[in-house]
Amino acid sequence: SVLPPNPGLPYSFGSLRVNSGASLTLQPGVIVKPLLTPDWSASLQVYGILNANGTAGSPVIFTSLKDDAVGGDSNNDGSTSSPAGNDWSGIQVNTGGAITLANTTVRYGGYLSWANLYLNGGSLSLSNSTVSNSGFDGVGGNGGNLSIQNSSISNNGLHGIGVASVTLDVQGSTVGSNGQKGIMVNPSGAVTVTNSTISGNGSNGLQTADVTALTVTGTTIISNTGYAAYLYFTNAPINIS
């Protein structure tokens, strides 16, 4: 299925699932505002393929129904309400699924200790995208493959990136002003951070525990409240340059 942009009338859902073998493609300019369900649990579950193909001038945006800055006053209350983290749950990729987001903004999710974007197996690829204002992690998960290129992960309630049992590749990205760690990786596969900036986070900039390998190259880690990097290893190669 393909969703074209619908100016002035965002798409909404309470609970949406992309099944195994199915695909959903969002064209440039699509705005999605999940419904304000009674328990704020609106989510998009991906077992198949989700592609959000924004452009620099016409991004795809996932945001709160209260967010009047894009797509108009969708909950028809004027300026009475304002968007905030936890307004919806988030987007989750599951085992066998794949999400590719290009020039896409995802914000104001994180309800029930979720994240704006969550890996439960499968693969998640971000490029030229923004993940912000989650009530919990910006990007979270347990299992899968995560690639982040030329993107911003900022102003999330807990960690910018908080994952375990993943392989992680971050390139040319900014991870900053998150409530706790910039990047928090519990036991996982290889972690690579290249030509990125990790700054202004509320605890350690980069924290790892028992990853199989760590490579940090050309990356600035500065002005975090805790350590620049807190690294725990049992036995793994480390390359920092």
PDB file of C-alpha atoms in Angstrom:
ATOM      1  CA  SER A   1       0.000   0.000   0.000  1.00  0.00           C
ATOM      2  CA  VAL A   2       1.088   3.571  -0.705  1.00  0.00           C
ATOM      3  CA  LEU A   3      -0.079   6.617   1.260  1.00  0.00           C
ATOM      4  CA  PRO A   4       0.124   9.905  -0.660  1.00  0.00           C
ATOM      5  CA  PRO A   5       0.251  13.274   1.140  1.00  0.00           C
ATOM      6  CA  ASN A   6      -3.103  14.705   2.165  1.00  0.00           C
ATOM      7  CA  PRO A   7      -2.534  18.419   2.873  1.00  0.00           C
ATOM      8  CA  GLY A   8      -4.466  19.754   5.839  1.00  0.00           C
ATOM      9  CA  LEU A   9      -5.832  16.357   6.829  1.00  0.00           C
ATOM     10  CA  PRO A  10      -3.254  14.091   8.546  1.00  0.00           C
ATOM     11  CA  TYR A  11      -3.627  10.345   8.700  1.00  0.00           C
ATOM     12  CA  SER A  12      -4.556   8.908  12.127  1.00  0.00           C
ATOM     13  CA  PHE A  13      -4.778   5.467  13.689  1.00  0.00           C
ATOM     14  CA  GLY A  14      -5.388   3.858  17.048  1.00  0.00           C
ATOM     15  CA  SER A  15      -3.508   0.630  16.368  1.00  0.00           C
ATOM     16  CA  LEU A  16      -2.048  -0.230  12.965  1.00  0.00           C
ATOM     17  CA  ARG A  17      -0.188  -3.371  11.863  1.00  0.00           C
ATOM     18  CA  VAL A  18       1.874  -4.052   8.744  1.00  0.00           C
ATOM     19  CA  ASN A  19       1.711  -7.820   8.426  1.00  0.00           C
ATOM     20  CA  SER A  20       4.485 -10.137   7.293  1.00  0.00           C
ATOM     21  CA  GLY A  21       4.632 -10.108   3.492  1.00  0.00           C
ATOM     22  CA  ALA A  22       2.917  -6.721   3.299  1.00  0.00           C
ATOM     23  CA  SER A  23       4.413  -3.278   2.760  1.00  0.00           C
ATOM     24  CA  LEU A  24       3.403   0.286   3.531  1.00  0.00           C
ATOM     25  CA  THR A  25       5.092   3.234   1.805  1.00  0.00           C
ATOM     26  CA  LEU A  26       4.592   6.837   2.885  1.00  0.00           C
ATOM     27  CA  GLN A  27       5.276   9.440   0.214  1.00  0.00           C
ATOM     28  CA  PRO A  28       6.916  12.846   0.810  1.00  0.00           C
ATOM     29  CA  GLY A  29       4.748  15.226   2.810  1.00  0.00           C
ATOM     30  CA  VAL A  30       2.679  12.591   4.599  1.00  0.00           C
ATOM     31  CA  ILE A  31       1.747  13.592   8.168  1.00  0.00           C
ATOM     32  CA  VAL A  32       0.609  10.949  10.644  1.00  0.00           C
ATOM     33  CA  LYS A  33      -0.980  11.840  13.984  1.00  0.00           C
ATOM     34  CA  PRO A  34      -1.925   8.752  16.031  1.00  0.00           C
ATOM     35  CA  LEU A  35      -5.186   9.044  17.911  1.00  0.00           C
ATOM     36  CA  LEU A  36      -5.299  10.016  21.576  1.00  0.00           C
ATOM     37  CA  THR A  37      -6.600   6.673  22.800  1.00  0.00           C
ATOM     38  CA  PRO A  38      -7.876   6.381  26.415  1.00  0.00           C
ATOM     39  CA  ASP A  39      -4.582   4.778  27.471  1.00  0.00           C
ATOM     40  CA  TRP A  40      -2.347   6.715  25.005  1.00  0.00           C
ATOM     41  CA  SER A  41      -1.302   3.368  23.522  1.00  0.00           C
ATOM     42  CA  ALA A  42      -1.627   4.115  19.787  1.00  0.00           C
ATOM     43  CA  SER A  43       1.150   2.266  17.974  1.00  0.00           C
ATOM     44  CA  LEU A  44       2.314   1.086  14.578  1.00  0.00           C
ATOM     45  CA  GLN A  45       3.514  -2.545  14.579  1.00  0.00           C
ATOM     46  CA  VAL A  46       5.666  -3.633  11.642  1.00  0.00           C
ATOM     47  CA  TYR A  47       6.113  -7.319  10.746  1.00  0.00           C
ATOM     48  CA  GLY A  48       6.490  -6.600   7.027  1.00  0.00           C
ATOM     49  CA  ILE A  49       8.043  -3.522   5.412  1.00  0.00           C
ATOM     50  CA  LEU A  50       7.549   0.154   6.258  1.00  0.00           C
ATOM     51  CA  ASN A  51       9.153   2.803   4.054  1.00  0.00           C
ATOM     52  CA  ALA A  52       8.844   6.523   4.785  1.00  0.00           C
ATOM     53  CA  ASN A  53      10.309   8.345   1.815  1.00  0.00           C
ATOM     54  CA  GLY A  54      10.429  12.002   2.763  1.00  0.00           C
ATOM     55  CA  THR A  55      12.569  14.695   1.185  1.00  0.00           C
ATOM     56  CA  ALA A  56      14.447  17.614   2.738  1.00  0.00           C
ATOM     57  CA  GLY A  57      11.700  20.010   1.670  1.00  0.00           C
ATOM     58  CA  SER A  58       8.800  17.643   2.257  1.00  0.00           C
ATOM     59  CA  PRO A  59       9.532  15.259   5.155  1.00  0.00           C
ATOM     60  CA  VAL A  60       7.295  12.500   6.467  1.00  0.00           C
ATOM     61  CA  ILE A  61       6.171  13.351  10.002  1.00  0.00           C
ATOM     62  CA  PHE A  62       4.821  11.159  12.815  1.00  0.00           C
ATOM     63  CA  THR A  63       3.675  13.373  15.693  1.00  0.00           C
ATOM     64  CA  SER A  64       1.075  13.976  18.374  1.00  0.00           C
ATOM     65  CA  LEU A  65      -2.555  14.722  17.559  1.00  0.00           C
ATOM     66  CA  LYS A  66      -2.021  17.818  19.759  1.00  0.00           C
ATOM     67  CA  ASP A  67       0.785  19.107  17.537  1.00  0.00           C
ATOM     68  CA  ASP A  68      -0.668  22.116  15.743  1.00  0.00           C
ATOM     69  CA  ALA A  69       2.696  23.026  14.193  1.00  0.00           C
ATOM     70  CA  VAL A  70       2.087  20.602  11.316  1.00  0.00           C
ATOM     71  CA  GLY A  71      -1.166  19.481   9.747  1.00  0.00           C
ATOM     72  CA  GLY A  72      -3.306  22.052  11.579  1.00  0.00           C
ATOM     73  CA  ASP A  73      -5.370  21.842  14.758  1.00  0.00           C
ATOM     74  CA  SER A  74      -6.260  18.171  14.394  1.00  0.00           C
ATOM     75  CA  ASN A  75      -7.967  17.815  17.781  1.00  0.00           C
ATOM     76  CA  ASN A  76      -9.948  21.030  17.228  1.00  0.00           C
ATOM     77  CA  ASP A  77      -9.190  22.669  20.570  1.00  0.00           C
ATOM     78  CA  GLY A  78      -7.338  25.783  19.486  1.00  0.00           C
ATOM     79  CA  SER A  79      -4.359  26.382  21.730  1.00  0.00           C
ATOM     80  CA  THR A  80      -5.838  24.572  24.756  1.00  0.00           C
ATOM     81  CA  SER A  81      -3.565  21.512  24.472  1.00  0.00           C
ATOM     82  CA  SER A  82       0.113  21.154  23.640  1.00  0.00           C
ATOM     83  CA  PRO A  83       2.056  18.099  22.457  1.00  0.00           C
ATOM     84  CA  ALA A  84       4.277  16.233  24.897  1.00  0.00           C
ATOM     85  CA  GLY A  85       6.168  12.980  25.244  1.00  0.00           C
ATOM     86  CA  ASN A  86       3.932   9.940  25.879  1.00  0.00           C
ATOM     87  CA  ASP A  87       1.084  11.244  23.706  1.00  0.00           C
ATOM     88  CA  TRP A  88       1.299   7.931  21.806  1.00  0.00           C
ATOM     89  CA  SER A  89       3.376   4.758  22.053  1.00  0.00           C
ATOM     90  CA  GLY A  90       5.560   4.607  18.954  1.00  0.00           C
ATOM     91  CA  ILE A  91       6.590   2.544  15.952  1.00  0.00           C
ATOM     92  CA  GLN A  92       7.886  -0.991  16.550  1.00  0.00           C
ATOM     93  CA  VAL A  93       9.656  -3.295  14.110  1.00  0.00           C
ATOM     94  CA  ASN A  94       9.394  -6.977  14.940  1.00  0.00           C
ATOM     95  CA  THR A  95      11.335 -10.093  13.907  1.00  0.00           C
ATOM     96  CA  GLY A  96      11.244 -10.443  10.125  1.00  0.00           C
ATOM     97  CA  GLY A  97      10.219  -6.824   9.629  1.00  0.00           C
ATOM     98  CA  ALA A  98      12.133  -3.875   8.200  1.00  0.00           C
ATOM     99  CA  ILE A  99      11.688  -0.126   8.612  1.00  0.00           C
ATOM    100  CA  THR A 100      13.455   2.443   6.427  1.00  0.00           C
ATOM    101  CA  LEU A 101      12.937   6.106   7.297  1.00  0.00           C
ATOM    102  CA  ALA A 102      14.460   8.853   5.151  1.00  0.00           C
ATOM    103  CA  ASN A 103      13.881  12.547   5.847  1.00  0.00           C
ATOM    104  CA  THR A 104      11.359  11.576   8.494  1.00  0.00           C
ATOM    105  CA  THR A 105      10.488  13.113  11.867  1.00  0.00           C
ATOM    106  CA  VAL A 106       9.156  10.984  14.730  1.00  0.00           C
ATOM    107  CA  ARG A 107       8.218  12.790  17.959  1.00  0.00           C
ATOM    108  CA  TYR A 108       6.075  12.825  21.130  1.00  0.00           C
ATOM    109  CA  GLY A 109       5.759   9.028  21.561  1.00  0.00           C
ATOM    110  CA  GLY A 110       7.217   6.852  24.311  1.00  0.00           C
ATOM    111  CA  TYR A 111       4.153   5.865  26.337  1.00  0.00           C
ATOM    112  CA  LEU A 112       4.404   2.726  28.536  1.00  0.00           C
ATOM    113  CA  SER A 113       8.237   2.802  28.543  1.00  0.00           C
ATOM    114  CA  TRP A 114       8.293   2.469  24.794  1.00  0.00           C
ATOM    115  CA  ALA A 115      10.327   4.667  22.496  1.00  0.00           C
ATOM    116  CA  ASN A 116       9.473   6.737  19.449  1.00  0.00           C
ATOM    117  CA  LEU A 117      11.110   3.896  17.526  1.00  0.00           C
ATOM    118  CA  TYR A 118      11.545   0.405  19.006  1.00  0.00           C
ATOM    119  CA  LEU A 119      13.323  -2.709  17.723  1.00  0.00           C
ATOM    120  CA  ASN A 120      11.963  -6.110  18.682  1.00  0.00           C
ATOM    121  CA  GLY A 121      14.068  -7.961  16.150  1.00  0.00           C
ATOM    122  CA  GLY A 122      14.064  -6.965  12.491  1.00  0.00           C
ATOM    123  CA  SER A 123      15.945  -3.991  11.089  1.00  0.00           C
ATOM    124  CA  LEU A 124      15.609  -0.222  11.397  1.00  0.00           C
ATOM    125  CA  SER A 125      17.409   2.246   9.153  1.00  0.00           C
ATOM    126  CA  LEU A 126      17.290   6.030   9.647  1.00  0.00           C
ATOM    127  CA  SER A 127      18.791   8.631   7.348  1.00  0.00           C
ATOM    128  CA  ASN A 128      18.492  12.408   7.428  1.00  0.00           C
ATOM    129  CA  SER A 129      15.810  12.055  10.079  1.00  0.00           C
ATOM    130  CA  THR A 130      14.855  13.484  13.483  1.00  0.00           C
ATOM    131  CA  VAL A 131      13.727  11.504  16.539  1.00  0.00           C
ATOM    132  CA  SER A 132      12.754  13.729  19.456  1.00  0.00           C
ATOM    133  CA  ASN A 133      10.535  14.482  22.433  1.00  0.00           C
ATOM    134  CA  SER A 134       9.794  10.902  23.449  1.00  0.00           C
ATOM    135  CA  GLY A 135       8.626  10.429  27.006  1.00  0.00           C
ATOM    136  CA  PHE A 136      11.104   7.535  27.247  1.00  0.00           C
ATOM    137  CA  ASP A 137      13.888   6.578  24.788  1.00  0.00           C
ATOM    138  CA  GLY A 138      14.213   8.166  21.384  1.00  0.00           C
ATOM    139  CA  VAL A 139      15.238   4.858  19.821  1.00  0.00           C
ATOM    140  CA  GLY A 140      14.992   1.733  21.979  1.00  0.00           C
ATOM    141  CA  GLY A 141      14.824  -1.993  21.657  1.00  0.00           C
ATOM    142  CA  ASN A 142      15.984  -5.509  22.345  1.00  0.00           C
ATOM    143  CA  GLY A 143      17.206  -7.360  19.283  1.00  0.00           C
ATOM    144  CA  GLY A 144      17.766  -6.471  15.648  1.00  0.00           C
ATOM    145  CA  ASN A 145      19.946  -4.308  13.434  1.00  0.00           C
ATOM    146  CA  LEU A 146      19.996  -0.516  13.815  1.00  0.00           C
ATOM    147  CA  SER A 147      21.556   1.937  11.367  1.00  0.00           C
ATOM    148  CA  ILE A 148      21.433   5.719  11.893  1.00  0.00           C
ATOM    149  CA  GLN A 149      22.956   8.095   9.349  1.00  0.00           C
ATOM    150  CA  ASN A 150      22.995  11.900   9.271  1.00  0.00           C
ATOM    151  CA  SER A 151      20.192  12.113  11.803  1.00  0.00           C
ATOM    152  CA  SER A 152      19.352  13.892  15.070  1.00  0.00           C
ATOM    153  CA  ILE A 153      18.268  12.070  18.242  1.00  0.00           C
ATOM    154  CA  SER A 154      17.441  14.743  20.822  1.00  0.00           C
ATOM    155  CA  ASN A 155      15.311  15.954  23.706  1.00  0.00           C
ATOM    156  CA  ASN A 156      14.013  12.528  24.683  1.00  0.00           C
ATOM    157  CA  GLY A 157      12.997  11.795  28.265  1.00  0.00           C
ATOM    158  CA  LEU A 158      15.419   8.946  29.002  1.00  0.00           C
ATOM    159  CA  HIS A 159      18.160   7.842  26.568  1.00  0.00           C
ATOM    160  CA  GLY A 160      18.659   9.105  23.056  1.00  0.00           C
ATOM    161  CA  ILE A 161      19.415   5.532  22.004  1.00  0.00           C
ATOM    162  CA  GLY A 162      18.806   2.768  24.559  1.00  0.00           C
ATOM    163  CA  VAL A 163      19.199  -0.750  23.181  1.00  0.00           C
ATOM    164  CA  ALA A 164      20.342  -4.319  23.908  1.00  0.00           C
ATOM    165  CA  SER A 165      21.083  -7.390  21.761  1.00  0.00           C
ATOM    166  CA  VAL A 166      21.525  -5.307  18.609  1.00  0.00           C
ATOM    167  CA  THR A 167      24.170  -4.403  16.094  1.00  0.00           C
ATOM    168  CA  LEU A 168      24.438  -0.601  15.996  1.00  0.00           C
ATOM    169  CA  ASP A 169      25.963   1.685  13.382  1.00  0.00           C
ATOM    170  CA  VAL A 170      25.751   5.468  13.901  1.00  0.00           C
ATOM    171  CA  GLN A 171      27.271   7.750  11.273  1.00  0.00           C
ATOM    172  CA  GLY A 172      27.294  11.531  10.892  1.00  0.00           C
ATOM    173  CA  SER A 173      24.622  12.012  13.522  1.00  0.00           C
ATOM    174  CA  THR A 174      23.911  14.162  16.587  1.00  0.00           C
ATOM    175  CA  VAL A 175      22.723  12.639  19.861  1.00  0.00           C
ATOM    176  CA  GLY A 176      22.081  15.417  22.350  1.00  0.00           C
ATOM    177  CA  SER A 177      20.046  16.958  25.144  1.00  0.00           C
ATOM    178  CA  ASN A 178      18.452  13.675  26.208  1.00  0.00           C
ATOM    179  CA  GLY A 179      17.392  13.108  29.807  1.00  0.00           C
ATOM    180  CA  GLN A 180      19.914  10.356  30.655  1.00  0.00           C
ATOM    181  CA  LYS A 181      22.505   8.685  28.403  1.00  0.00           C
ATOM    182  CA  GLY A 182      23.112   9.786  24.866  1.00  0.00           C
ATOM    183  CA  ILE A 183      23.777   6.222  23.718  1.00  0.00           C
ATOM    184  CA  MET A 184      23.208   3.316  26.117  1.00  0.00           C
ATOM    185  CA  VAL A 185      24.021  -0.163  24.802  1.00  0.00           C
ATOM    186  CA  ASN A 186      23.551  -3.221  27.009  1.00  0.00           C
ATOM    187  CA  PRO A 187      24.981  -6.620  25.942  1.00  0.00           C
ATOM    188  CA  SER A 188      24.948  -6.513  22.158  1.00  0.00           C
ATOM    189  CA  GLY A 189      26.818  -7.179  18.954  1.00  0.00           C
ATOM    190  CA  ALA A 190      29.228  -4.772  17.305  1.00  0.00           C
ATOM    191  CA  VAL A 191      28.782  -1.035  17.939  1.00  0.00           C
ATOM    192  CA  THR A 192      30.228   1.567  15.554  1.00  0.00           C
ATOM    193  CA  VAL A 193      29.983   5.341  15.996  1.00  0.00           C
ATOM    194  CA  THR A 194      31.554   7.461  13.257  1.00  0.00           C
ATOM    195  CA  ASN A 195      31.816  11.226  12.686  1.00  0.00           C
ATOM    196  CA  SER A 196      29.059  12.005  15.167  1.00  0.00           C
ATOM    197  CA  THR A 197      28.472  14.348  18.118  1.00  0.00           C
ATOM    198  CA  ILE A 198      27.174  13.213  21.519  1.00  0.00           C
ATOM    199  CA  SER A 199      26.599  16.230  23.751  1.00  0.00           C
ATOM    200  CA  GLY A 200      24.485  17.833  26.444  1.00  0.00           C
ATOM    201  CA  ASN A 201      22.940  14.617  27.746  1.00  0.00           C
ATOM    202  CA  GLY A 202      21.829  14.237  31.370  1.00  0.00           C
ATOM    203  CA  SER A 203      24.214  11.388  32.227  1.00  0.00           C
ATOM    204  CA  ASN A 204      27.021   9.610  30.342  1.00  0.00           C
ATOM    205  CA  GLY A 205      27.467  10.438  26.688  1.00  0.00           C
ATOM    206  CA  LEU A 206      28.212   6.866  25.593  1.00  0.00           C
ATOM    207  CA  GLN A 207      27.771   3.815  27.808  1.00  0.00           C
ATOM    208  CA  THR A 208      28.268   0.200  26.772  1.00  0.00           C
ATOM    209  CA  ALA A 209      28.170  -3.160  28.544  1.00  0.00           C
ATOM    210  CA  ASP A 210      29.567  -6.338  26.999  1.00  0.00           C
ATOM    211  CA  VAL A 211      29.292  -5.535  23.315  1.00  0.00           C
ATOM    212  CA  THR A 212      31.260  -7.813  20.991  1.00  0.00           C
ATOM    213  CA  ALA A 213      33.256  -4.908  19.531  1.00  0.00           C
ATOM    214  CA  LEU A 214      33.330  -1.125  19.798  1.00  0.00           C
ATOM    215  CA  THR A 215      34.667   1.304  17.207  1.00  0.00           C
ATOM    216  CA  VAL A 216      34.419   5.067  17.752  1.00  0.00           C
ATOM    217  CA  THR A 217      35.996   7.231  15.053  1.00  0.00           C
ATOM    218  CA  GLY A 218      36.007  10.990  14.488  1.00  0.00           C
ATOM    219  CA  THR A 219      33.327  11.526  17.127  1.00  0.00           C
ATOM    220  CA  THR A 220      32.991  14.390  19.605  1.00  0.00           C
ATOM    221  CA  ILE A 221      31.635  13.495  23.061  1.00  0.00           C
ATOM    222  CA  ILE A 222      31.354  16.685  25.106  1.00  0.00           C
ATOM    223  CA  SER A 223      29.377  18.561  27.768  1.00  0.00           C
ATOM    224  CA  ASN A 224      27.482  15.555  29.069  1.00  0.00           C
ATOM    225  CA  THR A 225      26.569  15.583  32.777  1.00  0.00           C
ATOM    226  CA  GLY A 226      28.289  12.255  33.490  1.00  0.00           C
ATOM    227  CA  TYR A 227      31.316  10.625  31.873  1.00  0.00           C
ATOM    228  CA  ALA A 228      32.045  11.225  28.228  1.00  0.00           C
ATOM    229  CA  ALA A 229      32.229   7.434  27.829  1.00  0.00           C
ATOM    230  CA  TYR A 230      31.646   4.655  30.369  1.00  0.00           C
ATOM    231  CA  LEU A 231      32.662   1.345  28.841  1.00  0.00           C
ATOM    232  CA  TYR A 232      32.381  -2.117  30.419  1.00  0.00           C
ATOM    233  CA  PHE A 233      33.843  -5.132  28.645  1.00  0.00           C
ATOM    234  CA  THR A 234      34.540  -8.751  29.461  1.00  0.00           C
ATOM    235  CA  ASN A 235      36.542  -9.455  26.316  1.00  0.00           C
ATOM    236  CA  ALA A 236      36.119  -7.397  23.157  1.00  0.00           C
ATOM    237  CA  PRO A 237      38.218  -5.293  20.786  1.00  0.00           C
ATOM    238  CA  ILE A 238      38.014  -1.510  21.273  1.00  0.00           C
ATOM    239  CA  ASN A 239      39.084   1.014  18.644  1.00  0.00           C
ATOM    240  CA  ILE A 240      38.753   4.706  19.533  1.00  0.00           C
ATOM    241  CA  SER A 241      40.354   7.312  17.315  1.00  0.00           C
TER     242      SER A 241
END
